[in-house]
Short mmCIF file of C-alpha atoms and ligand atoms in Angstrom, two decimals:
data_model
loop_
_atom_site.label_atom_id
_atom_site.label_comp_id
_atom_site.label_asym_id
_atom_site.label_seq_id
_atom_site.Cartn_x
_atom_site.Cartn_y
_atom_site.Cartn_z
CA GLU P 1 0.00 0.00 0.00
CA GLU P 2 1.09 3.55 -0.55
CA CYS P 3 0.22 5.19 2.76
CA ASP P 4 -0.02 8.98 3.10
CA ILE P 5 1.38 8.83 6.61
CA GLY P 6 2.55 6.37 9.26
CA LEU P 7 1.97 6.33 13.00
CA ILE P 8 3.99 4.54 15.66
CA GLY P 9 2.62 3.86 19.15
CA LEU P 10 -0.92 2.59 19.55
CA ALA P 11 -1.84 3.47 23.11
CA VAL P 12 -5.18 5.33 23.32
CA MET P 13 -3.85 8.61 21.87
CA GLY P 14 -2.19 6.85 18.93
CA GLN P 15 -5.18 4.62 18.31
CA ASN P 16 -7.57 7.55 18.28
CA LEU P 17 -5.38 9.82 16.19
CA SER P 18 -4.91 7.11 13.58
CA MET P 19 -8.69 6.70 13.35
CA ASN P 20 -9.05 10.47 13.10
CA ILE P 21 -6.55 10.54 10.23
CA ALA P 22 -8.26 7.60 8.47
CA SER P 23 -11.70 9.16 8.86
CA ASN P 24 -10.42 12.28 7.15
CA GLY P 25 -9.70 10.27 4.02
CA PHE P 26 -5.97 9.63 4.42
CA LYS P 27 -4.33 6.27 4.03
CA ILE P 28 -2.57 5.56 7.29
CA GLY P 29 -0.15 2.79 8.20
CA VAL P 30 0.52 1.93 11.84
CA PHE P 31 3.12 0.06 13.84
CA ASN P 32 3.35 -0.77 17.53
CA ARG P 33 6.09 -2.54 19.48
CA THR P 34 3.56 -5.09 20.68
CA TYR P 35 1.74 -6.37 17.59
CA ALA P 36 -1.40 -7.37 19.52
CA LYS P 37 -2.26 -3.68 19.90
CA THR P 38 -1.97 -3.20 16.16
CA VAL P 39 -4.47 -6.02 15.65
CA ASP P 40 -6.75 -4.39 18.26
CA THR P 41 -6.56 -1.05 16.50
CA LEU P 42 -7.43 -2.49 13.10
CA GLU P 43 -10.45 -4.23 14.62
CA ILE P 44 -11.72 -1.15 16.42
CA ALA P 45 -11.29 0.85 13.23
CA LYS P 46 -13.14 -1.77 11.20
CA LYS P 47 -16.15 -1.44 13.52
CA GLU P 48 -16.28 2.22 12.54
CA ASN P 49 -15.88 1.33 8.86
CA LEU P 50 -12.37 2.75 8.75
CA THR P 51 -9.43 1.12 7.01
CA ILE P 52 -6.07 1.31 8.72
CA TYR P 53 -3.02 -0.58 7.44
CA GLY P 54 -1.07 -2.43 10.12
CA TYR P 55 2.56 -3.56 9.88
CA LYS P 56 4.57 -5.98 11.98
CA THR P 57 7.86 -4.16 11.64
CA LEU P 58 9.11 -0.63 11.29
CA GLU P 59 10.87 -1.62 8.09
CA GLU P 60 7.62 -2.82 6.55
CA LEU P 61 5.85 0.38 7.59
CA SER P 62 8.64 2.49 6.06
CA LYS P 63 8.48 0.56 2.80
CA ASN P 64 4.78 1.31 2.52
CA LEU P 65 4.96 5.07 2.96
CA LYS P 66 4.63 7.52 0.08
CA LYS P 67 7.66 9.77 -0.40
CA PRO P 68 8.55 11.98 1.25
CA ARG P 69 7.82 9.52 4.05
CA LYS P 70 6.01 10.91 7.05
CA VAL P 71 5.69 9.22 10.41
CA ILE P 72 4.13 10.42 13.66
CA LEU P 73 5.48 9.03 16.93
CA LEU P 74 3.08 8.73 19.83
CA ILE P 75 5.09 6.74 22.31
CA LYS P 76 6.32 7.26 25.83
CA ALA P 77 8.55 10.37 25.88
CA GLY P 78 12.24 9.95 26.65
CA PRO P 79 14.61 7.09 25.73
CA ALA P 80 11.89 5.09 23.92
CA VAL P 81 11.63 7.92 21.39
CA ASP P 82 15.42 7.97 20.87
CA GLU P 83 15.39 4.23 20.32
CA ASN P 84 12.61 4.49 17.74
CA ILE P 85 14.18 7.44 15.94
CA ASN P 86 17.44 5.53 15.62
CA ASN P 87 15.49 2.67 14.04
CA ILE P 88 13.52 4.93 11.72
CA LEU P 89 16.73 6.57 10.52
CA LYS P 90 17.86 3.17 9.20
CA TYR P 91 15.06 3.32 6.64
CA PHE P 92 14.39 7.01 6.10
CA GLU P 93 16.08 9.05 3.39
CA LYS P 94 16.76 12.68 2.61
CA GLY P 95 13.57 14.75 2.82
CA ASP P 96 11.59 12.21 4.84
CA ILE P 97 9.80 13.52 7.91
CA ILE P 98 9.63 12.46 11.57
CA ILE P 99 6.96 14.04 13.77
CA ASP P 100 7.10 13.46 17.51
CA GLY P 101 3.66 14.07 19.01
CA GLY P 102 4.60 13.23 22.61
CA ASN P 103 4.94 15.57 25.56
CA GLU P 104 8.68 15.77 25.26
CA TRP P 105 11.18 17.89 27.18
CA TYR P 106 12.16 20.45 24.54
CA LEU P 107 15.91 20.00 24.92
CA ASN P 108 15.56 16.29 24.06
CA SER P 109 13.95 17.34 20.78
CA GLU P 110 16.82 19.71 20.05
CA LYS P 111 19.28 16.80 20.22
CA ARG P 112 17.06 14.75 17.90
CA ILE P 113 16.81 17.62 15.43
CA GLU P 114 20.61 17.65 15.22
CA LEU P 115 20.74 13.88 14.79
CA CYS P 116 18.19 13.95 11.97
CA LYS P 117 19.96 16.85 10.28
CA GLU P 118 23.01 14.62 9.77
CA LYS P 119 20.82 12.40 7.59
CA ASN P 120 18.88 15.29 6.04
CA VAL P 121 15.72 13.96 7.67
CA GLU P 122 13.21 16.66 8.61
CA TYR P 123 11.95 16.86 12.19
CA ILE P 124 8.85 18.23 13.82
CA ALA P 125 8.26 18.33 17.57
CA MET P 126 4.52 18.73 17.94
CA GLY P 127 2.40 19.42 20.99
CA VAL P 128 -0.99 17.72 20.90
CA SER P 129 -3.75 18.72 23.31
CA GLY P 130 -7.30 17.54 23.60
CA GLY P 131 -7.07 14.26 25.44
CA GLU P 132 -8.43 11.04 24.05
CA LEU P 133 -11.56 12.50 22.52
CA GLY P 134 -9.62 15.33 20.94
CA ALA P 135 -7.25 12.86 19.31
CA ARG P 136 -10.23 11.07 17.78
CA TYR P 137 -12.49 13.96 16.79
CA GLY P 138 -10.27 17.04 16.61
CA CYS P 139 -7.51 18.42 18.81
CA SER P 140 -5.19 21.40 18.99
CA PHE P 141 -1.83 20.74 17.29
CA MET P 142 1.28 22.76 18.11
CA PRO P 143 3.86 21.75 15.48
CA GLY P 144 7.31 23.35 15.50
CA GLY P 145 10.54 22.57 13.65
CA SER P 146 11.05 22.11 9.92
CA LYS P 147 8.82 24.53 7.99
CA TYR P 148 9.20 22.41 4.85
CA ALA P 149 7.91 19.39 6.79
CA TYR P 150 5.03 21.41 8.19
CA ASP P 151 3.93 22.34 4.70
CA CYS P 152 3.99 18.63 3.75
CA ILE P 153 1.69 17.61 6.62
CA ARG P 154 -0.33 20.78 6.87
CA ASP P 155 -3.35 19.38 5.05
CA ILE P 156 -3.53 16.33 7.32
CA LEU P 157 -3.15 18.41 10.51
CA GLU P 158 -5.71 20.98 9.44
CA LYS P 159 -8.27 18.31 8.63
CA CYS P 160 -7.67 16.41 11.88
CA SER P 161 -7.65 19.45 14.16
CA ALA P 162 -10.59 20.92 16.06
CA LYS P 163 -12.32 23.80 14.29
CA VAL P 164 -13.52 27.05 15.74
CA GLY P 165 -15.94 28.33 13.14
CA THR P 166 -13.96 27.35 10.08
CA SER P 167 -10.45 27.95 11.45
CA PRO P 168 -8.45 24.84 12.24
CA CYS P 169 -6.72 24.77 15.64
CA VAL P 170 -3.25 24.37 14.19
CA THR P 171 -0.56 26.74 12.99
CA TYR P 172 3.15 26.54 12.33
CA ILE P 173 4.57 27.44 15.75
CA GLY P 174 8.19 28.21 14.93
CA SER P 175 11.57 26.61 14.41
CA GLY P 176 13.43 24.13 16.61
CA SER P 177 11.68 22.70 19.61
CA SER P 178 9.19 25.55 19.94
CA GLY P 179 6.25 23.13 19.51
CA ASN P 180 7.21 21.28 22.69
CA TYR P 181 7.76 24.55 24.51
CA VAL P 182 4.41 26.00 23.59
CA LYS P 183 2.69 22.77 24.63
CA MET P 184 4.58 22.87 27.94
CA ILE P 185 3.35 26.41 28.61
CA HIS P 186 -0.17 25.38 27.57
CA ASN P 187 -0.05 22.69 30.25
CA GLY P 188 1.41 25.06 32.86
CA ILE P 189 -1.44 27.46 32.17
CA GLU P 190 -3.83 24.53 32.43
CA TYR P 191 -2.48 23.79 35.94
CA GLY P 192 -3.15 27.40 36.94
CA ASP P 193 -6.69 27.42 35.52
CA MET P 194 -7.54 24.17 37.28
CA GLN P 195 -6.18 25.29 40.64
CA LEU P 196 -7.97 28.67 40.50
CA ILE P 197 -11.24 26.92 39.71
CA ALA P 198 -10.65 24.42 42.52
CA GLU P 199 -9.98 27.23 44.99
CA SER P 200 -13.17 29.00 43.91
CA TYR P 201 -15.08 25.80 44.56
CA PHE P 202 -13.47 25.51 47.98
CA LEU P 203 -14.28 29.08 48.97
CA MET P 204 -17.94 28.71 48.06
CA LYS P 205 -18.10 25.32 49.77
CA TYR P 206 -16.61 26.44 53.09
CA ILE P 207 -17.49 30.11 53.33
CA LEU P 208 -20.81 30.32 51.52
CA LYS P 209 -21.68 26.75 52.61
CA TYR P 210 -23.03 25.91 49.16
CA ASP P 211 -23.84 22.27 48.52
CA ASN P 212 -22.67 20.54 45.34
CA LYS P 213 -25.91 21.20 43.52
CA LYS P 214 -25.69 24.93 44.19
CA LEU P 215 -21.96 24.91 43.33
CA SER P 216 -22.70 23.22 40.05
CA GLN P 217 -25.34 25.83 39.25
CA VAL P 218 -22.88 28.64 39.94
CA PHE P 219 -20.22 27.19 37.62
CA LYS P 220 -22.87 26.51 35.01
CA LYS P 221 -23.94 30.14 35.18
CA TRP P 222 -20.34 31.30 35.02
CA ASN P 223 -19.83 29.14 31.95
CA GLU P 224 -22.37 31.31 30.15
CA GLY P 225 -20.35 34.48 30.77
CA ILE P 226 -16.78 35.72 30.53
CA LEU P 227 -15.40 32.50 32.02
CA ASN P 228 -16.93 30.28 29.32
CA SER P 229 -14.44 27.44 28.90
CA TYR P 230 -14.01 23.69 28.75
CA LEU P 231 -12.60 23.49 32.29
CA ILE P 232 -15.52 25.43 33.83
CA GLU P 233 -17.90 23.23 31.84
CA ILE P 234 -16.44 19.96 33.10
CA THR P 235 -16.36 21.40 36.63
CA TYR P 236 -20.12 21.92 36.76
CA LYS P 237 -20.64 18.49 35.26
CA ILE P 238 -18.32 16.91 37.84
CA LEU P 239 -20.27 18.58 40.66
CA GLU P 240 -23.55 17.09 39.37
CA LYS P 241 -22.23 13.56 39.27
CA LYS P 242 -23.59 10.94 41.69
CA ASP P 243 -21.40 8.20 43.08
CA ASP P 244 -22.13 4.68 41.80
CA LEU P 245 -20.99 3.01 45.00
CA THR P 246 -22.58 5.16 47.71
CA GLU P 247 -25.46 7.59 48.05
CA ASN P 248 -23.09 10.56 47.93
CA ASP P 249 -21.93 12.95 45.26
CA LEU P 250 -18.87 11.55 43.56
CA VAL P 251 -16.71 14.64 44.09
CA ASP P 252 -16.98 14.21 47.87
CA MET P 253 -15.67 10.67 47.61
CA ILE P 254 -12.53 11.52 45.66
CA MET P 255 -9.29 11.69 47.64
CA ASP P 256 -7.79 15.18 47.64
CA ILE P 257 -4.38 14.13 46.38
CA ALA P 258 -3.58 15.32 42.87
CA GLY P 259 -1.18 13.65 40.48
CA ALA P 260 0.99 15.28 37.82
CA LYS P 261 2.85 14.02 34.79
CA GLY P 262 5.64 16.58 34.61
CA THR P 263 4.77 19.41 32.24
CA GLY P 264 3.84 21.70 35.16
CA LYS P 265 7.16 20.93 36.77
CA TRP P 266 8.95 21.69 33.51
CA THR P 267 7.22 25.05 33.24
CA MET P 268 8.48 25.88 36.72
CA LEU P 269 12.01 24.72 35.95
CA GLU P 270 12.03 27.00 32.91
CA SER P 271 10.48 29.84 34.85
CA VAL P 272 13.18 29.57 37.50
CA GLU P 273 15.98 28.96 34.98
CA ARG P 274 15.08 32.04 32.93
CA GLY P 275 14.07 34.25 35.82
CA ILE P 276 10.60 34.83 34.38
CA PRO P 277 8.25 34.30 37.34
CA CYS P 278 5.05 32.27 36.96
CA PRO P 279 3.87 32.20 40.58
CA THR P 280 0.29 31.20 39.84
CA ILE P 281 1.50 28.11 38.00
CA CYS P 282 4.04 27.56 40.80
CA ALA P 283 1.25 27.73 43.38
CA ALA P 284 -0.77 25.24 41.36
CA LEU P 285 2.15 22.81 41.18
CA ASP P 286 2.98 23.27 44.88
CA ALA P 287 -0.66 22.65 45.73
CA ARG P 288 -0.54 19.29 43.97
CA ASN P 289 2.70 18.42 45.74
CA ILE P 290 1.43 19.51 49.15
CA SER P 291 -1.71 17.49 48.61
CA SER P 292 0.33 14.27 48.60
CA PHE P 293 1.24 14.63 52.29
CA MET P 294 -2.13 13.47 53.47
CA GLY P 295 -1.06 11.92 56.78
CA LEU P 296 1.02 14.93 57.67
CA ARG P 297 -1.82 17.28 56.78
CA ASN P 298 -4.17 15.39 59.08
CA LYS P 299 -1.67 15.53 61.91
CA ALA P 300 -0.95 19.22 61.48
CA SER P 301 -4.61 20.12 61.16
CA ASN P 302 -5.21 18.58 64.58
CA VAL P 303 -2.53 20.78 66.11
CA PHE P 304 -3.87 23.92 64.44
CA LYS P 305 -7.56 23.18 64.48
CA THR P 306 -9.23 25.60 62.09
CA VAL P 307 -12.83 26.27 61.23
CA LEU P 308 -13.44 26.01 58.00
CA ASP P 309 -22.95 37.38 49.38
CA ILE P 310 -19.28 36.84 48.01
CA GLU P 311 -20.25 34.83 44.94
CA ASN P 312 -19.98 37.68 42.49
CA ASP P 313 -16.71 38.85 44.00
CA LEU P 314 -15.43 35.35 43.50
CA LEU P 315 -16.38 35.36 39.83
CA ASN P 316 -14.49 38.61 39.39
CA ALA P 317 -11.52 37.37 41.38
CA LEU P 318 -11.28 34.15 39.38
CA TYR P 319 -11.37 36.02 36.10
CA CYS P 320 -8.82 38.53 37.31
CA CYS P 321 -6.41 35.75 38.36
CA LYS P 322 -6.92 34.03 35.02
CA ILE P 323 -5.73 37.15 33.21
CA ILE P 324 -2.76 37.42 35.59
CA SER P 325 -1.84 33.75 35.13
CA TYR P 326 -2.00 33.89 31.32
CA THR P 327 0.12 37.03 31.48
CA GLN P 328 2.83 35.02 33.28
CA GLY P 329 2.83 32.07 30.87
CA LEU P 330 2.82 34.27 27.78
CA PHE P 331 5.60 36.43 29.19
CA LEU P 332 7.75 33.30 29.60
CA LEU P 333 6.95 32.36 25.98
CA LYS P 334 7.82 35.86 24.78
CA LYS P 335 11.16 35.81 26.54
CA VAL P 336 12.21 32.37 25.32
CA SER P 337 11.05 33.29 21.82
CA GLU P 338 13.36 36.31 21.83
CA GLU P 339 16.26 34.34 23.19
CA LYS P 340 15.89 31.38 20.84
CA LYS P 341 14.76 33.51 17.85
CA TRP P 342 11.60 31.44 17.41
CA ASP P 343 9.60 34.52 16.46
CA LEU P 344 6.48 33.08 18.13
CA ASP P 345 3.18 34.69 17.19
CA LEU P 346 1.48 34.74 20.60
CA GLY P 347 -1.86 35.84 19.14
CA GLU P 348 -1.83 32.91 16.74
CA ILE P 349 -0.91 30.51 19.56
CA ALA P 350 -3.87 31.77 21.59
CA ARG P 351 -6.02 31.19 18.50
CA ILE P 352 -5.08 27.51 18.15
CA TRP P 353 -5.74 27.02 21.87
CA ARG P 354 -9.27 28.27 21.21
CA GLY P 355 -10.56 24.79 20.35
CA GLY P 356 -9.60 21.17 20.85
CA CYS P 357 -7.27 21.60 23.79
CA ILE P 358 -7.91 21.56 27.52
CA ILE P 359 -7.64 25.32 28.12
CA ARG P 360 -10.01 26.14 25.25
CA ALA P 361 -12.12 29.18 26.08
CA VAL P 362 -13.81 32.13 24.43
CA PHE P 363 -11.45 34.30 26.52
CA LEU P 364 -8.59 33.32 24.17
CA ASP P 365 -10.12 35.35 21.31
CA ARG P 366 -9.42 38.44 23.33
CA ILE P 367 -5.81 37.45 23.78
CA THR P 368 -5.51 37.00 20.03
CA ASN P 369 -6.97 40.48 19.55
CA ALA P 370 -4.68 41.99 22.15
CA TYR P 371 -1.64 40.75 20.19
CA LYS P 372 -3.24 41.76 16.89
CA ASN P 373 -3.39 45.31 18.23
CA ASN P 374 0.18 45.12 19.40
CA LYS P 375 2.28 42.12 18.52
CA ASP P 376 5.06 43.33 20.84
CA LEU P 377 2.76 43.62 23.86
CA GLU P 378 5.08 43.03 26.79
CA LEU P 379 2.64 41.85 29.42
CA LEU P 380 -0.79 40.66 28.39
CA PHE P 381 -2.55 42.76 31.03
CA LEU P 382 -0.96 45.94 29.71
CA ASN P 383 -3.47 45.66 26.86
CA GLU P 384 -5.98 48.42 27.53
CA GLU P 385 -9.04 46.20 27.68
CA PHE P 386 -7.48 43.70 30.07
CA ALA P 387 -5.96 46.50 32.13
CA ASN P 388 -9.37 48.10 32.60
CA GLU P 389 -10.91 44.79 33.55
CA ILE P 390 -8.27 44.13 36.16
CA LYS P 391 -8.77 47.63 37.56
CA ASN P 392 -12.49 46.94 37.90
CA LYS P 393 -12.16 43.50 39.41
CA LEU P 394 -9.18 43.98 41.70
CA PRO P 395 -11.26 45.07 44.73
CA SER P 396 -13.12 41.77 44.48
CA LEU P 397 -9.88 39.80 44.40
CA ARG P 398 -8.60 41.64 47.48
CA LYS P 399 -11.85 40.97 49.28
CA VAL P 400 -11.85 37.27 48.45
CA ILE P 401 -8.27 36.85 49.59
CA SER P 402 -8.83 38.71 52.83
CA ILE P 403 -11.94 36.70 53.69
CA ALA P 404 -10.22 33.43 52.85
CA THR P 405 -7.21 34.42 54.92
CA THR P 406 -9.19 35.36 58.02
CA ARG P 407 -11.21 32.15 57.71
CA SER P 408 -8.16 29.91 57.15
CA VAL P 409 -9.20 28.61 53.75
CA PRO P 410 -6.02 27.96 51.75
CA ILE P 411 -6.07 29.63 48.33
CA PRO P 412 -2.44 29.68 47.16
CA ALA P 413 -3.08 30.40 43.48
CA PHE P 414 -5.32 33.39 44.20
CA SER P 415 -2.76 34.75 46.66
CA ALA P 416 0.17 34.15 44.31
CA SER P 417 -1.67 35.88 41.47
CA LEU P 418 -2.34 38.98 43.52
CA ALA P 419 1.20 39.03 44.90
CA TYR P 420 2.59 38.83 41.36
CA PHE P 421 0.30 41.57 40.13
CA GLN P 422 1.15 43.86 43.03
CA MET P 423 4.86 43.36 42.53
CA ILE P 424 5.03 43.73 38.80
CA THR P 425 2.91 46.88 38.94
CA SER P 426 4.97 48.49 41.72
CA GLN P 427 7.43 51.22 40.96
CA ARG P 428 9.27 50.53 44.21
CA LEU P 429 9.87 47.16 45.84
CA CYS P 430 11.53 46.11 49.09
CA LEU P 431 14.47 44.56 47.27
CA ASN P 432 16.70 47.55 48.04
CA LEU P 433 16.89 46.15 51.56
CA ILE P 434 17.78 42.70 50.19
CA GLN P 435 20.63 44.26 48.23
CA ALA P 436 21.82 46.08 51.36
CA GLN P 437 21.77 42.82 53.32
CA ARG P 438 23.69 41.02 50.57
CA ASP P 439 26.26 43.76 50.48
CA TYR P 440 26.44 43.78 54.29
CA PHE P 441 27.23 40.10 54.76
CA GLY P 442 28.77 39.15 51.45
CA SER P 443 30.10 42.32 49.80
CA HIS P 444 27.89 41.58 46.79
CA THR P 445 27.72 45.32 45.92
CA TYR P 446 24.64 47.27 44.92
CA LYS P 447 23.58 49.86 42.37
CA ARG P 448 22.19 53.28 43.27
CA LEU P 449 19.08 55.07 42.13
CA ASP P 450 20.87 58.38 41.67
CA ARG P 451 24.14 57.48 39.95
CA GLU P 452 25.81 54.84 37.77
CA GLY P 453 28.18 52.13 38.90
CA ASP P 454 28.56 49.40 41.49
CA TYR P 455 28.85 50.38 45.13
CA HIS P 456 30.03 48.61 48.23
CA THR P 457 29.66 49.94 51.75
CA ILE P 458 31.68 49.10 54.84
CA TRP P 459 28.59 48.64 56.94
CA GLU P 460 30.19 48.27 60.39
P1 2AM J 501 3.65 -1.13 23.67
O1 2AM J 501 2.20 -1.25 23.31
O2 2AM J 501 4.48 -2.15 22.98
O3 2AM J 501 3.87 -1.12 25.16
C1 2AM J 501 2.59 4.22 25.16
O4 2AM J 501 3.22 3.60 26.22
C2 2AM J 501 3.06 3.65 23.85
O5 2AM J 501 4.48 3.73 23.77
C3 2AM J 501 2.69 2.19 23.63
O6 2AM J 501 2.24 2.09 22.31
C4 2AM J 501 4.01 1.46 23.85
O7 2AM J 501 4.15 0.28 23.12
C5 2AM J 501 4.97 2.48 23.32
N1 2AM J 501 6.33 2.28 23.82
C6 2AM J 501 6.80 2.47 25.06
N2 2AM J 501 8.11 2.19 25.14
C7 2AM J 501 8.49 1.82 23.90
C8 2AM J 501 9.72 1.43 23.31
N3 2AM J 501 10.85 1.37 24.05
N4 2AM J 501 9.73 1.13 22.00
C9 2AM J 501 8.60 1.18 21.28
N5 2AM J 501 7.43 1.55 21.77
C10 2AM J 501 7.36 1.88 23.05
#
């Protein structure tokens, strides 16, 4: 068979994406390390009247690909990808294309790009968001790397992506490993969104004493306004859900320990490495990590026993923090784009996040517009519209945080968002004293406000 494209790795994402590709009229060949999964995939596809071509070896798959050959990898990120790329390179020739669709650490992709360059094989590192359903029926693709390769697979990606109106949720992101990086930031932002929503839920639960039904109604109402988004939508649906095993609501039966797969951690590592703070995302990651110490939390809560009208303030506060959090993530993207000369179009990136992916929301249109008005916008909330909104909603955020603080309800992401906003909008900070202390004990020197140069004081 002459397949348009190949796909390696038939876990759920790979299985669903291959069916998506087949259902869009492309001939797709697949290969998986364990052949049984290939057989499974072909059967599942058959039930949906889709033809997928399965191969027992990588060599066979390669032989059956139209030139230039194109193959998408959807396997466990890390060494497994290196192993597979080394194998693929045995069969691929000049101009053939490798697309890694995994959540890969961007520096790993940069090494692979170099390796492929030696054989004149084109490489794309592509973020894919949308979960299992997105993979099957339309996701958001974030492909970066070889522009030539992008043009070769553009038609396939556009057809398989989610659509908002008629625009496909895919664009060429930039050179190098920028596709991985943008996906990483997408996931970091997703952590922040989720934590802010969870804190809002918690505040209404413990301060307003709303039951799950009422909570669900509030989120449902919010989903019809400025906060309209996939994550708010699934939140109200989660709060409606009954438990199968008891009489209770399911959400009350779920252990409050959150897992993480690593992209939030990577965003933080990058944030720290580059000195571009993302404290809302940091708070979200810390919250997941703190949640794991369940025994310790129980013990400590016994030592510090705490007791566990503002609904509209909360809506405003949540929206305000969302703007602040996106400002942080996009600022990190802007800085790395400048440093690595990726020339990222932040407005276009917001556009492809509009559908398919987990952080999809109407709100993203406004980010696209903000960058359309000024593509060099330094901080998202310096856009006039966002700035005015924050000005209007800030009193609500302060009120929510002060109530939560006096009532001992932990809301780290709200607090971190406000702290960030207050710092980055302050002409003067307390760091002059830090510099004095550093100079005092370590002769680290300091700069002055009134004249040039480095100064050191003999303090004693
Ligand atoms: P498997 O079905 O043979 O386990 C997600 O784990 C996907 O990555 C699966 O399709 C899995 O294949 C594949 N995978 C994981 N490690 C791999 C490796 N070292 N080589 C090839 N495929 C691998």
